[in-house]
Short mmCIF file of C-alpha atoms in Angstrom, two decimals:
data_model
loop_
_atom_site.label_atom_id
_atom_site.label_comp_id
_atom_site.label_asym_id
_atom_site.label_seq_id
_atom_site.Cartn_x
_atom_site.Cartn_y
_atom_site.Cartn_z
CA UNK A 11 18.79 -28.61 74.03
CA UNK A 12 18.09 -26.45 70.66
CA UNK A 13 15.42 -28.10 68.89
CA UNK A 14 15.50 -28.85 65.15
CA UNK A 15 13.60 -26.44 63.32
CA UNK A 16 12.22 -26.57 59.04
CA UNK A 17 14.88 -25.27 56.64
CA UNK A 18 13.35 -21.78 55.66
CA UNK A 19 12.87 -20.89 52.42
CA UNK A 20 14.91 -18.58 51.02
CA UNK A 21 13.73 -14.92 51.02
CA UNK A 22 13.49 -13.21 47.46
CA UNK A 23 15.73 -9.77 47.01
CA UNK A 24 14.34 -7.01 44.93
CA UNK A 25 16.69 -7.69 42.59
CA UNK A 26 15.75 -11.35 42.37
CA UNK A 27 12.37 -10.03 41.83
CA UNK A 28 13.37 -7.69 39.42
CA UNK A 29 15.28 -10.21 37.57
CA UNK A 30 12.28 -12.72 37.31
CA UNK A 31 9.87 -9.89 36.18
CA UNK A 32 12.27 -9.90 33.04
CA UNK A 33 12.80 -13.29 32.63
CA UNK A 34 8.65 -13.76 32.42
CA UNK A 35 8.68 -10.49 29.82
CA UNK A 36 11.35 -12.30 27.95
CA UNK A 37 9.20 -15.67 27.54
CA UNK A 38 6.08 -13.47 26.53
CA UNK A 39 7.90 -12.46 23.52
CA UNK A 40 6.96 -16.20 22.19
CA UNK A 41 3.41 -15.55 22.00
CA UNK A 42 3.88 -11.84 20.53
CA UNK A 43 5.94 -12.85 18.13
CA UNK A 44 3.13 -15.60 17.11
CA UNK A 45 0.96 -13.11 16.76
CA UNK A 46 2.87 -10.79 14.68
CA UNK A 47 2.94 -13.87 12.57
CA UNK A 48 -1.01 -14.20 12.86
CA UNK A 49 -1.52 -10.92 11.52
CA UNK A 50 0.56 -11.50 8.29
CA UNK A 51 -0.72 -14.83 7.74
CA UNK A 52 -4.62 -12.85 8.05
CA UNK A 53 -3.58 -10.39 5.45
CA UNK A 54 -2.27 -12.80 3.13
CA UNK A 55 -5.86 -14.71 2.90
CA UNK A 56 -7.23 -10.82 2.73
CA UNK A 57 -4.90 -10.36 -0.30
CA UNK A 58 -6.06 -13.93 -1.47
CA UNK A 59 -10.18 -12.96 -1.07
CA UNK A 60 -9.64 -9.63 -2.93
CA UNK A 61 -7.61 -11.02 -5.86
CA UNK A 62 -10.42 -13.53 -5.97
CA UNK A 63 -13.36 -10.49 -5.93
CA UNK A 64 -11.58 -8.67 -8.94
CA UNK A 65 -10.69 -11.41 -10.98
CA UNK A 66 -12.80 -11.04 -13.45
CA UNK A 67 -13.63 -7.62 -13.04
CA UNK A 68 -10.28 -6.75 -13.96
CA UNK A 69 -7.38 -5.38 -11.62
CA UNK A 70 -5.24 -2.64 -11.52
CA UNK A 71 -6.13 -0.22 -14.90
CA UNK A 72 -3.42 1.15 -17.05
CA UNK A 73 -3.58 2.93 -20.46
CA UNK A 74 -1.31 3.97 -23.00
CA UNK A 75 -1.45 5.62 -26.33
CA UNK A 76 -3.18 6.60 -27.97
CA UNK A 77 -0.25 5.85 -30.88
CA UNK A 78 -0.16 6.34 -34.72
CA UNK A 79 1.65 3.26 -35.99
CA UNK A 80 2.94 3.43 -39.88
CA UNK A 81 4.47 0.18 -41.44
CA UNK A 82 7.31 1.37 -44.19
CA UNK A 83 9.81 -0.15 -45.86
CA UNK A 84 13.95 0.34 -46.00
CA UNK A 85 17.07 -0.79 -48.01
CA UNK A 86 19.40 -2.47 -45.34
CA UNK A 87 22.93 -3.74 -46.59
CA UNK A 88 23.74 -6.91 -45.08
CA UNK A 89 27.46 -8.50 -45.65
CA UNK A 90 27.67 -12.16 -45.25
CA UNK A 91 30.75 -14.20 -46.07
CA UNK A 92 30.61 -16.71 -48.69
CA UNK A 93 33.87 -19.23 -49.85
CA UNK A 94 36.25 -16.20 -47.73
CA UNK A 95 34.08 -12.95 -49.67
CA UNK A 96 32.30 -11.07 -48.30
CA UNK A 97 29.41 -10.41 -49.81
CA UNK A 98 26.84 -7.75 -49.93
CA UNK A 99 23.10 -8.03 -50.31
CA UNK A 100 20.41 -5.21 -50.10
CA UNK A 101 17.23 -6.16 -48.72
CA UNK A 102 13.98 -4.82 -47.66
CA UNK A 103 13.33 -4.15 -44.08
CA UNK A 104 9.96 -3.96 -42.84
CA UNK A 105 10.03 -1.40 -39.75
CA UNK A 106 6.93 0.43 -37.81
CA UNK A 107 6.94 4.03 -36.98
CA UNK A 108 5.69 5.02 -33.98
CA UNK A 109 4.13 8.67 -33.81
CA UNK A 110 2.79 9.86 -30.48
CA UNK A 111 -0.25 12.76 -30.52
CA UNK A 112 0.99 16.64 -30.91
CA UNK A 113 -1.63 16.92 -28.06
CA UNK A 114 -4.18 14.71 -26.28
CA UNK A 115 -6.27 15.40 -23.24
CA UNK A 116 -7.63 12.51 -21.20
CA UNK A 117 -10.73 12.56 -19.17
CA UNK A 118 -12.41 10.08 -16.67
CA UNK A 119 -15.05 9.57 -14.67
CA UNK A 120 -14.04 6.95 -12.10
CA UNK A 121 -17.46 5.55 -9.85
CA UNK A 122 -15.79 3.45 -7.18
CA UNK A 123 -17.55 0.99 -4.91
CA UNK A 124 -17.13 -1.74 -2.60
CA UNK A 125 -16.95 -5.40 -2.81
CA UNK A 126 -17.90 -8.12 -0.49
CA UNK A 127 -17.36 -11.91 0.16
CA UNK A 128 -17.66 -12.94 3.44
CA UNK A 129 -15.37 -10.23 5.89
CA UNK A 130 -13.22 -9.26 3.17
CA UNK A 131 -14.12 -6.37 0.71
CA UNK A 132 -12.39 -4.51 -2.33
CA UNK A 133 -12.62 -1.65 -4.05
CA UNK A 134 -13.08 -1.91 -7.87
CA UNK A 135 -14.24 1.06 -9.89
CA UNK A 136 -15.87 1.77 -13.14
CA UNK A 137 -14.94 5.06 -15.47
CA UNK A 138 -15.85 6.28 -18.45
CA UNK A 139 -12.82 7.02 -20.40
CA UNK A 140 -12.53 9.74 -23.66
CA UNK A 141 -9.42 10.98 -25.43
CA UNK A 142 -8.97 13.67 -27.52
CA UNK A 143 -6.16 14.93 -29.80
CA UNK A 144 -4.71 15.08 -32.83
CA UNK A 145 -1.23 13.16 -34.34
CA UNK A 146 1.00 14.92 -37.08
CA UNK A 147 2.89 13.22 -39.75
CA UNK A 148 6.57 13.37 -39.00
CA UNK A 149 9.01 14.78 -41.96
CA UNK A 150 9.59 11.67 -43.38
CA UNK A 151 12.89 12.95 -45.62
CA UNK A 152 14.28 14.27 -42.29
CA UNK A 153 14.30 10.31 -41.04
CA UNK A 154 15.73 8.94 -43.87
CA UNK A 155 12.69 7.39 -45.23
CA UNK A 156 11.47 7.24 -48.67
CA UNK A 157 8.26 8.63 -49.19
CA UNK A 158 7.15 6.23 -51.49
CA UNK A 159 7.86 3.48 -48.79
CA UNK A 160 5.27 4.42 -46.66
CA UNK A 161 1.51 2.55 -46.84
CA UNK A 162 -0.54 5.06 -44.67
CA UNK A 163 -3.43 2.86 -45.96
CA UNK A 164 -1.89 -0.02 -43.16
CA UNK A 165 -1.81 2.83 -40.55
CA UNK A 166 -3.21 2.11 -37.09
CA UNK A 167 -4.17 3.38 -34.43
CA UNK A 168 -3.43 1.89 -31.09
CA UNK A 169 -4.83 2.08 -27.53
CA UNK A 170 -3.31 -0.01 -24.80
CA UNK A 171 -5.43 -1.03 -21.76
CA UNK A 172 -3.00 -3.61 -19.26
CA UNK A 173 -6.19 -5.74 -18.67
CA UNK A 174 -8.54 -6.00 -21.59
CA UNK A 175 -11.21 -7.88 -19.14
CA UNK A 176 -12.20 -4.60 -18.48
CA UNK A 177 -13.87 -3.67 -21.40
CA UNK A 178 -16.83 -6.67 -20.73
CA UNK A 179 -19.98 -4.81 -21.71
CA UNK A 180 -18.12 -1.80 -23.20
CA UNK A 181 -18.11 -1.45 -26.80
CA UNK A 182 -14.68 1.12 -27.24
CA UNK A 183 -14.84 3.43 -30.11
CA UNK A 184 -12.27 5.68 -32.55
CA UNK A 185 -12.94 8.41 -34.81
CA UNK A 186 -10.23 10.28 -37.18
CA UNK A 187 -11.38 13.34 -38.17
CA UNK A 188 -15.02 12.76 -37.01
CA UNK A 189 -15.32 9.07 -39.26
CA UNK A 190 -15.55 5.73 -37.09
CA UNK A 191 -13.28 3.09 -37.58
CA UNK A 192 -13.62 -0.66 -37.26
CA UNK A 193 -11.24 -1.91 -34.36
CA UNK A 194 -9.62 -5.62 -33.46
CA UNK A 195 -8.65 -6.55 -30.25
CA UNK A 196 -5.14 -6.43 -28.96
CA UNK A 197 -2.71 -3.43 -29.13
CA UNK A 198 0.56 -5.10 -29.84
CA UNK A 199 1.79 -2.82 -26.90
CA UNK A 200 4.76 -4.18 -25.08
CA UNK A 201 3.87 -1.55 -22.23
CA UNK A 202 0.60 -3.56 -21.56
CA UNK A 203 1.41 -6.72 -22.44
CA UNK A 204 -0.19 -6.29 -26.26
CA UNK A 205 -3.85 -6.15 -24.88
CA UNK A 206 -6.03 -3.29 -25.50
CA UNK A 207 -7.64 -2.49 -29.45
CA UNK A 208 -6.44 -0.72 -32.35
CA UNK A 209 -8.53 0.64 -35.12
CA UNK A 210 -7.42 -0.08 -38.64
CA UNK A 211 -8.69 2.10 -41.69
CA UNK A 212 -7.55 4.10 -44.77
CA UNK A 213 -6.34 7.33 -42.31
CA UNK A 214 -4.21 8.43 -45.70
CA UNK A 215 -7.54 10.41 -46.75
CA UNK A 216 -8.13 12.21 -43.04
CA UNK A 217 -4.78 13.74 -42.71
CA UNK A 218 -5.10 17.60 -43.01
CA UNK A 219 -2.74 19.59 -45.62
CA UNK A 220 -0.72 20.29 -42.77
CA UNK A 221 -0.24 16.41 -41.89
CA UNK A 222 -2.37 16.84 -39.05
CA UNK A 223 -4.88 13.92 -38.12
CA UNK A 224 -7.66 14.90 -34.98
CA UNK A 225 -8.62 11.67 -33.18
CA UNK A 226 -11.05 10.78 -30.48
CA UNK A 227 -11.63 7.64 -28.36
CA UNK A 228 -14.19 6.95 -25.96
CA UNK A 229 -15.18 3.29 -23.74
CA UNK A 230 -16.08 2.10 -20.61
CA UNK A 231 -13.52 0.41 -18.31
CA UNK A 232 -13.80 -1.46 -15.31
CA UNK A 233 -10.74 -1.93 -12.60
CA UNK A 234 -9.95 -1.68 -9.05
CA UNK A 235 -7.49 -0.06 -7.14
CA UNK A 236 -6.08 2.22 -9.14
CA UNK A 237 -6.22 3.33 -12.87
CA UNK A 238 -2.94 5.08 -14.45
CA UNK A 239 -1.83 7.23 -17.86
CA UNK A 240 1.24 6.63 -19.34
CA UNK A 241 1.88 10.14 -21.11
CA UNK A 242 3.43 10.19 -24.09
CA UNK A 243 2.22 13.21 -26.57
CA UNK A 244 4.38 17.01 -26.96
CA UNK A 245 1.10 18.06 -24.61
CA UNK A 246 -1.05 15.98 -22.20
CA UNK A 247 -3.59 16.78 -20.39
CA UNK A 248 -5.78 14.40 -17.86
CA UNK A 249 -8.40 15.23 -15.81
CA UNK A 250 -10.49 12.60 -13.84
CA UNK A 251 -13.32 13.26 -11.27
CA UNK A 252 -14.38 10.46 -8.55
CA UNK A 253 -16.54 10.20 -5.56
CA UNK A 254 -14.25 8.43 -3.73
CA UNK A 255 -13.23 10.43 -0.86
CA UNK A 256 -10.02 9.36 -0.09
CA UNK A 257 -7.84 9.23 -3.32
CA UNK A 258 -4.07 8.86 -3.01
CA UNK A 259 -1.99 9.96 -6.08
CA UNK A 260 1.16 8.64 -7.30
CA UNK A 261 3.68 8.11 -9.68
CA UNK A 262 5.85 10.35 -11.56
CA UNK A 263 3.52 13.53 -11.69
CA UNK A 264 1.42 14.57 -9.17
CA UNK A 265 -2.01 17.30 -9.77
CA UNK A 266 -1.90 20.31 -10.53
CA UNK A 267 -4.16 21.66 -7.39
CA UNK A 268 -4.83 24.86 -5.81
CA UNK A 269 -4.31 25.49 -1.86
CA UNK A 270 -7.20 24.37 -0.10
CA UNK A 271 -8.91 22.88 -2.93
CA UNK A 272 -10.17 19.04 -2.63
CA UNK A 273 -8.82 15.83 -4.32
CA UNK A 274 -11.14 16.32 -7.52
CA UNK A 275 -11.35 17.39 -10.11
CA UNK A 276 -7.54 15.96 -10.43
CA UNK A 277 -5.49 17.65 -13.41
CA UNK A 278 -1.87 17.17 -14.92
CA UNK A 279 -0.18 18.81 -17.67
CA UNK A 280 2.85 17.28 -19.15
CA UNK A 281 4.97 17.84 -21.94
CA UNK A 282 6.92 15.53 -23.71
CA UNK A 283 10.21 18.02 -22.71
CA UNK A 284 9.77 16.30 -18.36
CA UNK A 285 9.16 12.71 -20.36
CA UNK A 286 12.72 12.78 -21.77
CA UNK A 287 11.58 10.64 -25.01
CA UNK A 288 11.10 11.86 -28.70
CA UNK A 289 7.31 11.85 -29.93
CA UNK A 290 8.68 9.63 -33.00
CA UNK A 291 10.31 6.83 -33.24
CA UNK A 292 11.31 4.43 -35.32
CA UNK A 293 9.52 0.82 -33.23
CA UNK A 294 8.44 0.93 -29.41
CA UNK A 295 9.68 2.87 -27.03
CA UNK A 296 10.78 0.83 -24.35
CA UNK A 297 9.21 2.42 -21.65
CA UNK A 298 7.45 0.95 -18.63
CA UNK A 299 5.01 2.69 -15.92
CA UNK A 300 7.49 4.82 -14.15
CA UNK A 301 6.16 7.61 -15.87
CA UNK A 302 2.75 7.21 -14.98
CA UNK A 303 0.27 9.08 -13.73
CA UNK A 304 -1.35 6.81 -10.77
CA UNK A 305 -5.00 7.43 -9.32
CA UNK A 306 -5.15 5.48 -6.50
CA UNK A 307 -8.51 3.97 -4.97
CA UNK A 308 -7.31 1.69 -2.33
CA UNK A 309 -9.15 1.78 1.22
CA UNK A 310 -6.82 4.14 3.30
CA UNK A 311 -7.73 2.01 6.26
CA UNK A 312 -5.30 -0.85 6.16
CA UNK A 313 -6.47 -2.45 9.38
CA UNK A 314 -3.85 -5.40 8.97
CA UNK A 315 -0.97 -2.55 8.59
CA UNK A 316 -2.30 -0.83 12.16
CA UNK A 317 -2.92 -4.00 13.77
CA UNK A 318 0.62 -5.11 12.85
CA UNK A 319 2.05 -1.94 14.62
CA UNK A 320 -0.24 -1.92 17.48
CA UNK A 321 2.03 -5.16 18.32
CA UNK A 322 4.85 -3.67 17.74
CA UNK A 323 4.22 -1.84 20.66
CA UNK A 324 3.24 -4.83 22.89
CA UNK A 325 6.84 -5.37 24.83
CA UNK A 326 5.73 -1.51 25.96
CA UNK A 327 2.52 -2.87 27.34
CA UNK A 328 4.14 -6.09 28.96
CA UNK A 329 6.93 -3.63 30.51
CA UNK A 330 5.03 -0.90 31.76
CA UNK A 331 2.72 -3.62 33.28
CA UNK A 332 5.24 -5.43 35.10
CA UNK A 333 6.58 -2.33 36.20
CA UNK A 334 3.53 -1.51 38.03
CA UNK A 335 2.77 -5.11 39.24
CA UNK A 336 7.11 -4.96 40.46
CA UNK A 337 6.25 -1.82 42.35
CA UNK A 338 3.01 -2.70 44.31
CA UNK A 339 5.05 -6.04 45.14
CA UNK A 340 8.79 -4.04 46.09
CA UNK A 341 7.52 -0.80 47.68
CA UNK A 342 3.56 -1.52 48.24
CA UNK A 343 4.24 -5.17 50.02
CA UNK A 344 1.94 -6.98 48.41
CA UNK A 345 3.69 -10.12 46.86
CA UNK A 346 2.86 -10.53 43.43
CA UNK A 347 3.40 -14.49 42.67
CA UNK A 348 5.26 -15.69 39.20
CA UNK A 349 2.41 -17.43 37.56
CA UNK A 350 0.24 -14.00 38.04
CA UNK A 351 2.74 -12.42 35.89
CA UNK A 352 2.42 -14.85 33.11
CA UNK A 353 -1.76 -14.65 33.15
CA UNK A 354 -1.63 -11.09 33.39
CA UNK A 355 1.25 -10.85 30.33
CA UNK A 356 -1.05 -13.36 28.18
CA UNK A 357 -4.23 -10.88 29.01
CA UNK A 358 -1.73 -8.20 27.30
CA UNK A 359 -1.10 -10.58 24.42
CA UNK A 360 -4.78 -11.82 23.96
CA UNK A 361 -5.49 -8.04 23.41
CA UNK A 362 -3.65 -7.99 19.86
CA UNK A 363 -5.71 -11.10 19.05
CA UNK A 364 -8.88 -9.52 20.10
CA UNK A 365 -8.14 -6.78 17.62
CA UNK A 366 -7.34 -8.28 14.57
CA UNK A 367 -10.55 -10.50 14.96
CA UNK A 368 -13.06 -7.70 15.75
CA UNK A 369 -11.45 -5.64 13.23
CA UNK A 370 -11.92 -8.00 10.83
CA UNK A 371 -15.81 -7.36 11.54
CA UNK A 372 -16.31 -4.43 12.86
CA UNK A 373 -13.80 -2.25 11.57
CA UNK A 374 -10.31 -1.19 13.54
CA UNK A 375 -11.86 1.67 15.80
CA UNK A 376 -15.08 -0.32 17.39
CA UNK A 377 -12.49 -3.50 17.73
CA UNK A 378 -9.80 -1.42 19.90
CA UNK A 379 -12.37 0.09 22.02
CA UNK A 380 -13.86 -3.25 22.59
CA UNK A 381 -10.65 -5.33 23.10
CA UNK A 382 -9.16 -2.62 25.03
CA UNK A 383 -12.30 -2.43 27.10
CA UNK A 384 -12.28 -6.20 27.65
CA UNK A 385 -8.50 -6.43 28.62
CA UNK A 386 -8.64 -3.83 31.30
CA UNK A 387 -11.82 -5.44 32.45
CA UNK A 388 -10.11 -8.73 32.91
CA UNK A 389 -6.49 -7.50 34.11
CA UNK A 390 -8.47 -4.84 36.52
CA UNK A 391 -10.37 -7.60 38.46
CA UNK A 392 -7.43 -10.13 38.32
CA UNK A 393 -5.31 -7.69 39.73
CA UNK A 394 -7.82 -6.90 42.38
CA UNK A 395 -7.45 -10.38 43.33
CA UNK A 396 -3.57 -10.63 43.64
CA UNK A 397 -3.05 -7.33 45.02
CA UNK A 398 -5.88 -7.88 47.53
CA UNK A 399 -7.13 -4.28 47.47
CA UNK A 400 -9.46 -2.75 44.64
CA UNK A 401 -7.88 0.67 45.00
CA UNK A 402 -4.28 -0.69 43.70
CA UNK A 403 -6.44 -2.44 40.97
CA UNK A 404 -7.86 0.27 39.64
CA UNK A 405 -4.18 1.97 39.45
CA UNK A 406 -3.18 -1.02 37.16
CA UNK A 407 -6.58 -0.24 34.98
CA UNK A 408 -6.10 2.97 35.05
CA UNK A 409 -2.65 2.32 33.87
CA UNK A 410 -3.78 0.07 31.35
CA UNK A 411 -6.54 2.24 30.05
CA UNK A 412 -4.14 5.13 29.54
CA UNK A 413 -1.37 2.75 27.35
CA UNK A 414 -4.21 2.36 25.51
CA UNK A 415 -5.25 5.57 24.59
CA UNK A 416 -1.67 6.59 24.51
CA UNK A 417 -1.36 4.02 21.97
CA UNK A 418 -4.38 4.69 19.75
CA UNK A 419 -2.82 8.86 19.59
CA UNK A 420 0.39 7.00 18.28
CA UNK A 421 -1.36 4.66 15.53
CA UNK A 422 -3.13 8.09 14.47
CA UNK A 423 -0.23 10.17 15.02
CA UNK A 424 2.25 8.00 12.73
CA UNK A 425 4.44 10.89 11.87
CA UNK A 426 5.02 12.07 15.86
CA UNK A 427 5.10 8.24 17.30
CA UNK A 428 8.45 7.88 18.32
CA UNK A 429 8.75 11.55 19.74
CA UNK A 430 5.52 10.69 21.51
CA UNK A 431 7.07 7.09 22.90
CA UNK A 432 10.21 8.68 23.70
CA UNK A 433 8.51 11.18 26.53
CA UNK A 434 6.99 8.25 27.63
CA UNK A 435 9.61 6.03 27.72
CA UNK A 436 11.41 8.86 29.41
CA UNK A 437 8.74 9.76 31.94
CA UNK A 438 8.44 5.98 33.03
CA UNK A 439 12.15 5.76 33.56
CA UNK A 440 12.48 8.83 35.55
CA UNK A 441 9.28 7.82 38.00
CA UNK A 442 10.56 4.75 38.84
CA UNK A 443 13.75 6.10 39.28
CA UNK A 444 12.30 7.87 41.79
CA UNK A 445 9.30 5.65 43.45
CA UNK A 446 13.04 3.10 43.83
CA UNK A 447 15.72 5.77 45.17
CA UNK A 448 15.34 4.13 48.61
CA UNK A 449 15.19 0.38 47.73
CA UNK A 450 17.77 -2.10 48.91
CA UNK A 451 18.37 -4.03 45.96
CA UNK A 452 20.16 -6.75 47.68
CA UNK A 453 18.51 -6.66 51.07
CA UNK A 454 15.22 -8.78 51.73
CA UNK A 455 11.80 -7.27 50.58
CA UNK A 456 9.54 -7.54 53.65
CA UNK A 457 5.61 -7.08 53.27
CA UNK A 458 3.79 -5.55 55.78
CA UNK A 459 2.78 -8.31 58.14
CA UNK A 460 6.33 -9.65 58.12
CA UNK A 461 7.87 -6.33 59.07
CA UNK A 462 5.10 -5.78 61.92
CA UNK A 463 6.30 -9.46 63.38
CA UNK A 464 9.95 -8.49 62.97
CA UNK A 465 9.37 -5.25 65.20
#
């Protein structure tokens, strides 16, 4: 009589393993994608806390002009209709010519610093600012406008500045032809938003035989980030000198600079010819900041920025992983159980975590050696456990520790990352293409004890 005997359960494939490796990589993605989310929601209260440093220190710095603005007069013939005539009527037009320098040179000192509240920081900057040049009265015949319409005693002079709470505690001045004038706030720029000063005087009795007028302003500005010149004179030339040792320049010119030589002092030359716009004109040019010249102060260590593509790279770290844990469990015989996949993959996760905290504190390099440290700590002695031997644990730190220096060269390395993930990517494939050449996908993985009872 053949006794009844327990319905077995049913033994797991390799491929059934293989399949449920994936399946647990695919429900990590849940959590990484949260905290990709994390790290945009952190920088967005960092953006928040630095607006609210500079606020009233004043933000981003742009300046424009100096411009020589003359308020004349012109006949315009307007034709209205009137019981079916048309009528004409000459009236006077009040218009504003705008002359830009001949030449001016620009020259700053920009002091940066930093900025705390709480973790967060900025970095604002003050600079002493002085312009020198000189304008030159346009042919006024040549524009068709009468001389006799012109009131050079209304001249000004104008100086825009996009964020006039810089000037707290500075007290701005302008000189034609070596006399100061009184100044009024407000510029009546449309380039900065009409803020900035403008000196009014009789200029009529400066101007040379030759219609030229010398100018020079000086003041004190405050501003963070970065401080830009819109050009707009026949010849400018700028020249600023920092101690801030990691300036990034922008816009549409970029320094004139030797080989070799370091980011200060910082000079342009630019003529109105690579501006593309006439030196007079008859109102404001409409221009806008894409010809500026951009000095650039920011922190070139955006930790939310390398944080963010750290996790980009955290499916690598899950897969790689797995791979190893799949390995031990397919070739090695020791069975590697489903939930141990999901504690180790949330380890893996928790790292990204770790590192946008701790950077957060203690900058990004201390936090990835700490959270990296931590992780394979944690995963090392967990998989110690699982894998009942220490020696295959310390191939899975091992593993781990190397991902995460292979990593950090890839963070550094931005412009060589993929080239450097691709041999990687490639070297993976092709050793577990090789470690598996033997493996019976479909036949019944065996550990060691059950093989030894089998035989």
């Amino acid at each position: 009589m053949i006794g009844t005997t327990a319905a077995q359960p049913r033994p797991r494939t390799p491929a059934r393993k293989l399949t449920m490796t994936i399946l647990m990589g695919l429900l990590l993605a849940v959590p990484l994608f949260a905290t990709y989310l994390l790290v945009y929601d952190r920088e967005g209260q960092s953006q928040t806390a630095r607006m609210s440093i500079v606020e009233g220190w004043g933000g981003p710095q742009t300046i424009a002009g100096p411009y020589l603005v003359i308020p004349f007069s012109r006949a315009v013939v307007r034709e209205t209709t009137d019981n079916g005539r048309t009528v004409r009527r000459t009236e006077r037009q009040e218009e504003l010519l705008f002359v830009a320098p001949t030449r001016v040179a620009f020259r700053s000192r920009i002091a940066a610093e930093r900025r705390r509240r709480s973790i967060y920081e900025a970095v604002v900057y003050r600079t002493h600012v002085s312009i020198g040049g000189a304008f030159r009265l346009p042919d006024f015949a040549a524009l068709n406008i009468l001389a006799d319409s012109v009131r050079m005693a209304e001249a000004e002079i104008r100086v825009g500045i996009s964020n006039a709470k810089g000037l707290a505690g500075s007290r701005p001045a302008i000189r034609a032809n070596g006399r100061p004038l009184p100044l009024i706030p407000g510029s009546s720029l449309n380039v900065t938003a009409n803020s900035g000063f403008t000196a009014r005087g009789p200029l009529a009795g400066g101007v040379g035989a030759d219609g030229a007028l010398a100018f020079d302003v000086a003041f004190d500005l405050r501003g963070s980030d970065a401080l830009s010149f819109l050009p707009s004179a026949e010849q400018t030339t700028i020249e600023a000198q920092s101690d801030w040792p990691h300036p990034s320049f922008s816009g549409a010119f970029l320094p004139n600079r030797a080989a070799g030589a370091g980011a200060f002092p910082a000079t342009w030359q630019i003529g109105n010819l690579a501006l593309n716009r006439p030196v007079v004109t008859i109102g404001e040019q409409a221009m806008g900041t894409a010809d500026a010249v951009t000095i650039g102060l920011l922190d070139p260590i955006n930790l939310y920025s390398q944080v963010n593509r750290a996790t980009k790279y955290g499916f690598m770290f899950i897969g790689f992983t797995f791979l190893a844990l799949l390995m031990f469990d397919i070739i090695g015989g020791a069975p590697v159980p489903g939930v141990a996949y999901l504690l180790i993959g949330a380890g893996l996760v928790l790292f990204f975590v770790l590192l946008l905290a701790l950077s957060e504190v203690i900058g990004f390099l201390g936090a990835y050696v700490v959270a990296a440290a931590a992780i394979v700590a944690l995963i090392g002695s967990y998989s110690a456990a699982i894998l009942h031997s220490w020696r295959r644990a310390g191939v899975v730190a091992a593993l781990l520790g190397g991902l995460y220096a292979v990593l950090y060269v890839l963070l550094s390395l931005e412009a060589y990352s993929l080239l450097i993930g691709s041999v990687l990517l490639f070297g993976a494939l092709a050793g577990v293409m090789y470690a598996t050449r033997r493996v019976d996908w479909s036949g019944v993985a065996l550990g060691r004890g059950e093989a030894g009872a089998v035989a």
